Amino acid sequence: MPTRRLVLKAALAGASMLSAPAVLRAQGKDKITILTPFAFGPNFIEMMNAVSGGFFAKEGLDVDLQAGRGGSQTLQQLIAGKAELIRISSIEQMRAMAASPANLVCVSTLYQSSTFHMVSPKSKPIKSAEDLKGKTVGLVSVGGSTEIFLDLMLHKVGIAPSEVKREVSGDTPAALQFVNAGRIDCFICSINVVVALREMNAPVEVWSTDRYAPMPGQGYVVTREALEKKPDQFVRILRALTGSVNELITQPTGPIFDRAAKIFEIPRIDNKQELTAIVKTSAEELWLSHGRDNLMRNVPKLWAEGLDTLRASNMSKETNPEVFYTNTYIDQALKS
């Protein structure tokens, strides 16, 4: 099971942002579990900040934020009822629904564009998916989002999956060392790794998987059963997350990370310049890539494009993209 966090400590850390009546209300708040897909990386700061900044507590929510161990395990925890809400990539959600009768729904999308990027050295650049034939590609994990995106891109350009080798390189700037050592030719990673490499002035070629497989990036997914049982609870969850995101967009991020680090183990916490750059880049290129009005909302066009991509690769037989998402609850959260 993922590492559990002390909820009381989280509530106290965020108490400074709350009025006295709000703190009193929090004493009787709903207890829920929320999962990140991978540890407590800086790209999940909006979830950590919703705890440490008191946004969940203000909504009467006693949140145990846990670190997942990959997309597949995180989805399993949600389906098994071990968590009320998870953050996951849309591609993993859609693939899970194609493989089993799991009744999942995305209630809000934070990353409107793909967080995943192909990275290769400038000295031997991989400039397109066509260049991947005969190469070895580093992945964040086996069977996760990055491997699915790789298969989608290969299908798009007519390269058989067997013609490309795979190796797990993780979601870290250290993956570049695998390239330098000759173990891999390139790797797929999240935007936070791209930002870290830019901060290091690493000579790399970078492009987004959106070039070949456009779809929503990452959002907050729940089961329809839980949603129907406690609809108001999910409106409050989304209101808290939206408040956290808005604070990250409008306020200095250094103090926000410091506050969260009192509760969560955040990698590279001493490098505030990099962490600030990750939030700034994520906000500009991913959170707001479809405009301020669509912040935290599901964009129908993106879901339709994503489903078309999966259908073209025989990864889904679904014909209606609207089965994957709803804006009902985030719209209520944004109005209040």
Coordinates of C-alpha atoms in Angstrom, one line a residue:
M1 CA 0.0 0.0 0.0
P2 CA 1.2 3.6 -0.6
T3 CA 2.7 5.5 2.3
R4 CA 0.0 7.1 4.4
R5 CA 0.3 10.7 5.7
L6 CA -0.7 12.1 9.0
V7 CA -4.0 13.9 8.3
L8 CA -3.9 15.8 11.6
K9 CA -0.5 17.3 10.6
A10 CA -1.9 18.3 7.2
A11 CA -4.9 20.0 8.8
L12 CA -2.6 21.9 11.2
A13 CA -0.3 23.0 8.4
G14 CA -3.2 24.5 6.5
A15 CA -4.9 26.0 9.5
S16 CA -3.2 29.4 9.2
M17 CA -5.2 30.0 6.0
L18 CA -8.5 29.3 7.6
S19 CA -10.8 31.3 9.7
A20 CA -11.6 30.0 13.2
P21 CA -15.1 28.8 12.2
A22 CA -13.6 26.9 9.3
V23 CA -11.2 25.1 11.5
L24 CA -14.0 24.1 13.8
R25 CA -16.0 22.8 10.9
A26 CA -13.0 20.8 9.8
Q27 CA -13.1 18.8 13.0
G28 CA -16.2 16.9 11.7
K29 CA -15.1 16.7 8.1
D30 CA -15.6 13.8 5.6
K31 CA -12.7 11.3 5.5
I32 CA -11.6 10.4 2.0
T33 CA -8.5 9.0 0.3
I34 CA -7.0 10.5 -2.8
L35 CA -4.0 9.1 -4.8
T36 CA -1.3 10.6 -7.0
P37 CA -0.2 8.1 -9.7
F38 CA 3.5 8.5 -8.8
A39 CA 5.0 9.6 -5.5
F40 CA 4.9 13.3 -4.5
G41 CA 6.7 14.8 -7.4
P42 CA 6.5 18.5 -8.1
N43 CA 4.0 18.0 -10.9
F44 CA 1.5 16.9 -8.2
I45 CA 1.9 20.1 -6.1
E46 CA -1.7 21.1 -6.7
M47 CA -2.9 18.0 -4.8
M48 CA -0.3 18.4 -2.0
N49 CA -1.1 22.2 -1.7
A50 CA -4.8 21.4 -1.4
V51 CA -3.9 19.5 1.8
S52 CA -1.1 21.7 3.2
G53 CA -2.8 25.0 2.2
G54 CA -6.0 24.1 3.9
F55 CA -8.2 24.0 0.8
F56 CA -9.6 20.5 1.5
A57 CA -10.1 21.3 5.2
K58 CA -12.0 24.5 4.2
E59 CA -14.5 22.3 2.3
G60 CA -15.0 20.0 5.2
L61 CA -12.8 17.2 3.8
D62 CA -10.3 15.2 5.8
V63 CA -8.1 14.0 3.0
D64 CA -5.5 11.3 3.2
L65 CA -3.3 12.0 0.2
Q66 CA -1.3 8.9 -0.8
A67 CA 1.4 8.3 -3.3
G68 CA 0.6 5.7 -5.9
R69 CA 3.0 3.2 -7.5
G70 CA 2.1 3.7 -11.1
G71 CA -1.0 4.2 -13.2
S72 CA -2.2 0.6 -13.2
Q73 CA -1.9 0.2 -9.5
T74 CA -3.6 3.5 -8.8
L75 CA -6.5 2.6 -11.1
Q76 CA -6.8 -0.7 -9.3
Q77 CA -7.0 1.1 -5.9
L78 CA -9.8 3.3 -7.2
I79 CA -11.8 0.4 -8.7
A80 CA -11.4 -1.6 -5.5
G81 CA -12.9 1.3 -3.5
K82 CA -9.6 2.1 -1.7
A83 CA -9.7 5.7 -2.9
E84 CA -12.4 8.1 -3.8
L85 CA -10.4 10.0 -6.4
I86 CA -7.2 9.7 -8.3
R87 CA -5.2 11.7 -10.8
I88 CA -4.4 9.7 -13.9
S89 CA -3.8 10.2 -17.6
S90 CA -6.8 10.1 -19.9
I91 CA -5.1 7.4 -22.0
E92 CA -4.9 5.0 -19.0
Q93 CA -8.5 5.7 -18.1
M94 CA -9.7 5.0 -21.6
R95 CA -7.6 1.9 -22.0
A96 CA -8.8 0.6 -18.6
M97 CA -12.4 1.1 -19.7
A98 CA -11.8 -0.7 -22.9
A99 CA -10.2 -3.7 -21.2
S100 CA -12.8 -4.2 -18.4
P101 CA -16.3 -3.1 -17.5
A102 CA -14.9 -0.5 -15.0
N103 CA -17.3 2.4 -14.8
L104 CA -14.9 5.3 -14.6
V105 CA -15.4 9.0 -15.3
C106 CA -13.1 12.0 -15.4
V107 CA -14.7 14.9 -13.5
S108 CA -12.0 17.5 -14.2
T109 CA -9.0 17.8 -16.5
L110 CA -5.9 19.7 -15.2
Y111 CA -3.5 18.9 -18.1
Q112 CA -5.2 19.9 -21.3
S113 CA -2.2 18.8 -23.3
S114 CA 0.1 15.8 -22.9
T115 CA 2.6 15.9 -20.1
F116 CA 4.7 13.4 -22.0
H117 CA 7.6 14.3 -24.3
M118 CA 10.2 12.5 -26.4
V119 CA 13.7 13.5 -25.4
S120 CA 16.9 12.7 -27.3
P121 CA 20.4 14.2 -27.4
K122 CA 21.1 17.0 -29.9
S123 CA 24.1 15.0 -31.1
K124 CA 21.9 12.1 -32.2
P125 CA 18.4 13.5 -32.3
I126 CA 15.1 11.6 -32.7
K127 CA 13.2 14.2 -34.6
S128 CA 10.1 12.2 -35.4
A129 CA 8.3 8.9 -34.7
E130 CA 9.7 7.6 -38.0
D131 CA 13.2 7.8 -36.5
L132 CA 12.3 5.2 -33.8
K133 CA 12.7 2.2 -36.0
G134 CA 15.4 0.0 -34.6
K135 CA 16.0 2.2 -31.6
T136 CA 15.7 1.6 -27.9
V137 CA 13.3 3.9 -26.0
G138 CA 13.3 4.6 -22.3
L139 CA 9.9 4.5 -20.6
V140 CA 8.6 5.6 -17.2
S141 CA 7.2 2.2 -16.5
V142 CA 6.2 -1.0 -18.3
G143 CA 2.6 -1.0 -19.4
G144 CA 1.9 2.5 -18.3
S145 CA 1.1 5.7 -20.2
T146 CA 4.5 6.1 -21.8
E147 CA 4.4 2.6 -23.3
I148 CA 0.9 3.1 -24.6
F149 CA 1.9 6.4 -26.2
L150 CA 4.9 4.8 -27.8
D151 CA 2.7 2.1 -29.3
L152 CA 0.2 4.7 -30.6
M153 CA 3.0 6.7 -32.2
L154 CA 4.5 3.6 -33.8
H155 CA 1.1 2.6 -35.2
K156 CA 0.6 6.1 -36.6
V157 CA 3.8 5.9 -38.7
G158 CA 3.5 2.2 -39.6
I159 CA 6.3 0.8 -37.4
A160 CA 5.7 -2.6 -35.8
P161 CA 6.1 -2.6 -32.0
S162 CA 8.6 -5.4 -32.3
E163 CA 10.9 -3.1 -34.2
V164 CA 11.5 -0.9 -31.2
K165 CA 13.1 -2.0 -28.0
R166 CA 12.0 -0.7 -24.6
E167 CA 13.7 -0.2 -21.3
V168 CA 12.5 1.4 -18.1
S169 CA 14.4 4.6 -17.4
G170 CA 12.0 6.3 -14.9
D171 CA 10.7 9.8 -14.8
T172 CA 13.9 11.6 -13.9
P173 CA 16.6 13.7 -15.5
A174 CA 18.9 10.8 -14.8
A175 CA 17.4 9.1 -17.8
L176 CA 19.7 11.2 -19.9
Q177 CA 22.6 9.2 -18.4
F178 CA 21.1 6.0 -19.8
V179 CA 21.4 7.7 -23.2
N180 CA 24.9 8.8 -22.6
A181 CA 25.8 5.3 -21.6
G182 CA 24.3 3.9 -24.8
R183 CA 21.6 1.9 -23.1
I184 CA 18.8 3.8 -24.8
D185 CA 18.6 6.1 -27.7
C186 CA 15.8 8.4 -26.3
F187 CA 13.2 8.4 -23.6
I188 CA 9.7 9.5 -22.9
C189 CA 9.2 11.6 -19.8
S190 CA 6.9 14.1 -18.1
I191 CA 7.1 17.9 -18.4
N192 CA 8.9 18.2 -15.0
V193 CA 11.8 16.2 -16.4
V194 CA 11.9 18.4 -19.5
V195 CA 12.0 21.5 -17.4
A196 CA 14.8 20.1 -15.2
L197 CA 16.9 19.3 -18.3
R198 CA 16.3 22.9 -19.6
E199 CA 17.4 24.3 -16.3
M200 CA 20.6 22.2 -16.6
N201 CA 21.1 23.5 -20.2
A202 CA 21.2 19.9 -21.4
P203 CA 21.6 19.7 -25.2
V204 CA 18.4 17.8 -26.0
E205 CA 15.8 17.5 -28.7
V206 CA 12.3 17.6 -27.3
W207 CA 8.8 17.2 -28.7
S208 CA 5.4 16.3 -27.3
T209 CA 3.5 13.1 -27.9
D210 CA 0.6 15.4 -28.9
R211 CA 2.2 15.5 -32.3
Y212 CA 1.0 12.0 -33.0
A213 CA -1.6 11.2 -30.3
P214 CA -3.5 14.3 -29.3
M215 CA -5.8 13.9 -26.3
P216 CA -6.3 15.3 -22.8
G217 CA -3.3 14.9 -20.5
Q218 CA -4.2 14.2 -16.9
G219 CA -7.3 14.6 -14.9
Y220 CA -9.2 13.6 -11.8
V221 CA -11.0 10.3 -12.2
V222 CA -13.7 8.6 -10.0
T223 CA -16.1 5.7 -10.2
R224 CA -19.6 6.6 -11.3
E225 CA -21.0 4.6 -8.4
A226 CA -19.1 6.8 -5.8
L227 CA -20.1 9.9 -7.8
E228 CA -23.8 9.1 -7.7
K229 CA -23.7 8.3 -4.0
K230 CA -22.1 11.5 -2.8
P231 CA -22.2 14.1 -5.7
D232 CA -21.8 17.1 -3.3
Q233 CA -18.6 15.6 -1.9
F234 CA -17.0 15.6 -5.3
V235 CA -18.0 19.2 -6.0
R236 CA -16.3 20.2 -2.8
I237 CA -13.2 18.1 -3.8
L238 CA -13.0 19.9 -7.1
R239 CA -13.6 23.3 -5.5
A240 CA -10.6 22.7 -3.2
L241 CA -8.4 21.5 -6.1
T242 CA -9.4 24.5 -8.2
G243 CA -8.5 26.8 -5.3
S244 CA -5.1 25.2 -5.0
V245 CA -4.5 25.5 -8.7
N246 CA -5.5 29.2 -8.7
E247 CA -3.1 29.9 -5.8
L248 CA -0.3 28.2 -7.7
I249 CA -1.0 30.4 -10.8
T250 CA -1.2 33.7 -8.9
Q251 CA 1.1 33.4 -6.0
P252 CA 4.9 32.8 -5.5
T253 CA 5.4 29.0 -5.6
G254 CA 8.5 28.8 -3.3
P255 CA 6.6 29.3 -0.1
I256 CA 3.9 26.9 -1.3
F257 CA 6.4 24.2 -1.8
D258 CA 8.0 24.9 1.6
R259 CA 4.6 24.5 3.3
A260 CA 3.9 21.3 1.4
A261 CA 7.3 19.9 2.2
K262 CA 6.5 19.9 5.9
I263 CA 4.1 17.1 5.2
F264 CA 5.2 15.4 2.0
E265 CA 8.6 14.2 0.7
I266 CA 9.1 16.3 -2.4
P267 CA 12.1 15.4 -4.7
R268 CA 14.6 18.3 -5.3
I269 CA 12.8 20.5 -2.8
D270 CA 16.0 22.5 -2.3
N271 CA 16.0 23.6 -6.0
K272 CA 13.3 26.2 -5.8
Q273 CA 14.2 27.7 -9.2
E274 CA 13.5 24.4 -10.9
L275 CA 10.3 23.8 -9.0
T276 CA 9.0 27.3 -9.8
A277 CA 9.9 26.6 -13.5
I278 CA 8.0 23.4 -13.4
V279 CA 4.8 25.1 -12.2
K280 CA 5.2 28.0 -14.6
T281 CA 5.7 25.7 -17.6
S282 CA 2.9 23.4 -16.6
A283 CA 0.5 26.3 -16.2
E284 CA 1.4 27.9 -19.5
E285 CA 1.8 24.8 -21.7
L286 CA -0.6 22.3 -20.1
W287 CA -3.1 23.8 -17.6
L288 CA -4.0 26.8 -19.7
S289 CA -3.2 25.5 -23.2
H290 CA -6.9 25.7 -24.1
G291 CA -7.6 29.0 -22.4
R292 CA -8.4 30.3 -18.9
D293 CA -12.1 29.5 -19.4
N294 CA -11.2 25.8 -19.8
L295 CA -9.0 25.6 -16.7
M296 CA -9.9 22.4 -14.9
R297 CA -12.7 21.6 -17.4
N298 CA -13.0 18.7 -19.8
V299 CA -12.6 19.9 -23.4
P300 CA -15.0 17.7 -25.6
K301 CA -12.8 18.2 -28.7
L302 CA -9.8 16.7 -26.9
W303 CA -11.7 13.7 -25.7
A304 CA -13.1 13.1 -29.2
E305 CA -9.5 13.3 -30.7
G306 CA -8.2 10.9 -28.0
L307 CA -10.9 8.3 -28.7
D308 CA -10.3 8.6 -32.5
T309 CA -6.6 7.9 -31.9
L310 CA -7.3 4.8 -29.8
R311 CA -9.9 3.5 -32.3
A312 CA -7.5 4.0 -35.2
S313 CA -5.0 1.8 -33.3
N314 CA -7.6 -0.8 -32.4
M315 CA -7.2 0.0 -28.7
S316 CA -10.9 0.9 -28.2
K317 CA -14.2 0.0 -29.7
E318 CA -16.1 2.8 -27.9
T319 CA -17.8 5.3 -30.3
N320 CA -19.0 7.9 -27.8
P321 CA -16.3 10.1 -26.1
E322 CA -18.8 11.4 -23.7
V323 CA -18.8 8.2 -21.7
F324 CA -15.4 9.1 -20.4
Y325 CA -16.0 12.5 -18.8
T326 CA -18.5 14.9 -17.3
N327 CA -18.3 18.7 -16.6
T328 CA -21.3 18.7 -14.3
Y329 CA -19.4 18.7 -11.1
I330 CA -16.5 21.0 -12.0
D331 CA -19.0 23.5 -13.4
Q332 CA -20.7 23.5 -10.1
A333 CA -17.4 23.9 -8.3
L334 CA -16.4 26.8 -10.5
K335 CA -19.6 28.7 -10.0
S336 CA -19.5 28.6 -6.2

